[in-house]
Coordinates of C-alpha atoms in Angstrom, one line a residue:
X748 CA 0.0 0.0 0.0
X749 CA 3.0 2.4 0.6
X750 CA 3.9 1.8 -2.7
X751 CA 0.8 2.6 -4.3
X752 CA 0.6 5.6 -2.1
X753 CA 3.9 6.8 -3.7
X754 CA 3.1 6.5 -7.0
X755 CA -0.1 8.2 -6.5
X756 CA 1.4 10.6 -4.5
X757 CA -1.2 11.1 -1.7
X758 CA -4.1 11.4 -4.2
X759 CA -6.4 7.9 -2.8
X760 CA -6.5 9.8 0.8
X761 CA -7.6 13.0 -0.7
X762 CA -10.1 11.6 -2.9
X763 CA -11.4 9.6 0.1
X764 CA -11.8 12.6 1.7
X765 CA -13.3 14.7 -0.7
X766 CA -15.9 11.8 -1.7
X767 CA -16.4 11.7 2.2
X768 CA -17.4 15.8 2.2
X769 CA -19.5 15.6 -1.0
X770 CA -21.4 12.7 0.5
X771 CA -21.7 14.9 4.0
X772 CA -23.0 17.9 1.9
X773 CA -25.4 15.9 -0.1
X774 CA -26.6 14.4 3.0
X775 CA -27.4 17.9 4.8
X776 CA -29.2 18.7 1.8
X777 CA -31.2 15.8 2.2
X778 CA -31.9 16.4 5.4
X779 CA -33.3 20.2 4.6
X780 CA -35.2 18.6 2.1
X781 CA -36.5 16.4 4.5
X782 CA -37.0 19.1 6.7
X783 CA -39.2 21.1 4.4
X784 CA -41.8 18.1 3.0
X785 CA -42.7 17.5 6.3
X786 CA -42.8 20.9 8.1
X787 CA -42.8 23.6 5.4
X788 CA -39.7 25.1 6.8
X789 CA -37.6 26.4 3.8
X790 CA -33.9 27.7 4.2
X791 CA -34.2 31.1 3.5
X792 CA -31.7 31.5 0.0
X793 CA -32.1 35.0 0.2
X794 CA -29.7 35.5 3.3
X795 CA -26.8 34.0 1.1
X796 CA -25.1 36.9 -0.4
X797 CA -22.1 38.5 -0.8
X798 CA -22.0 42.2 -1.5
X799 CA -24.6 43.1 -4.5
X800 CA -24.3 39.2 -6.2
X801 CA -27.1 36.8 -6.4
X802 CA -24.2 34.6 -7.6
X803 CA -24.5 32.5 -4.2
X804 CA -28.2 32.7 -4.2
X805 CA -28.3 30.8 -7.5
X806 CA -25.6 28.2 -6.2
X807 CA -27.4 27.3 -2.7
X808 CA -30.7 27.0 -5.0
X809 CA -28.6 24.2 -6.9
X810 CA -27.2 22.6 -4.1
X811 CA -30.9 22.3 -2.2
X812 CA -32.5 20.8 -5.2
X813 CA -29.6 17.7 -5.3
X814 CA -31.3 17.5 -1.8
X815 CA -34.9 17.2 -3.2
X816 CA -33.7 14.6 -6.2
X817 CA -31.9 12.7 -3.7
X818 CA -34.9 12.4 -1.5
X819 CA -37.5 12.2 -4.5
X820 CA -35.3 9.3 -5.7
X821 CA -35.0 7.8 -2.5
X822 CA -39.3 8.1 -1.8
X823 CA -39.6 6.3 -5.0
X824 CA -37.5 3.4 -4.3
X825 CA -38.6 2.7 -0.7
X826 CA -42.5 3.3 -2.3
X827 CA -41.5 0.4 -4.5
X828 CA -39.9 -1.9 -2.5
X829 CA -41.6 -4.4 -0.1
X830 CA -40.0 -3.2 3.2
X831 CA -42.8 0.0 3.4
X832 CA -45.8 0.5 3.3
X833 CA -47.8 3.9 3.1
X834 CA -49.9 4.8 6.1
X835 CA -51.6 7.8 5.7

């Protein structure tokens, strides 16, 4: 493995890790999603700016709605599978 390591020079720990934070981030924005079917709470995009840009805005927007496919993708499996049922 230290062999590999060297020829790769460091790169399979920092692609771990940055395939760890994308899957954190993607989480959280599950979770908001989450958070907003079932109590209407939205995160409030219009906070996040910087100086006169709606630049940020537009990217928070983007990163929200991975969160909503993500969920929407994982309703529609669990809805399909066996292992749940709907109850209301």
């Amino acid at each position: 493995m230290v062999f590999l390591n060297l020829l790769t020079f460091g790169l399979w720990g920092k692609l771990g890790r940055l395939t760890h934070y994308a899957v954190d981030a993607v989480l959280i924005s599950t979770i908001l999603a989450g958070m907003r079917r079932s109590t209407g709470l939205t995160f409030n995009t219009e906070r996040v700016t910087i100086g006169e840009s709606k630049e940020p805005n537009k990217w928070v927007e983007k990163y929200l709605g991975v969160g909503e496919w993500v969920m929407d993708q994982s309703v529609a499996i669990a809805g399909s599978s066996g292992w749940f049922r709907r109850t209301r």
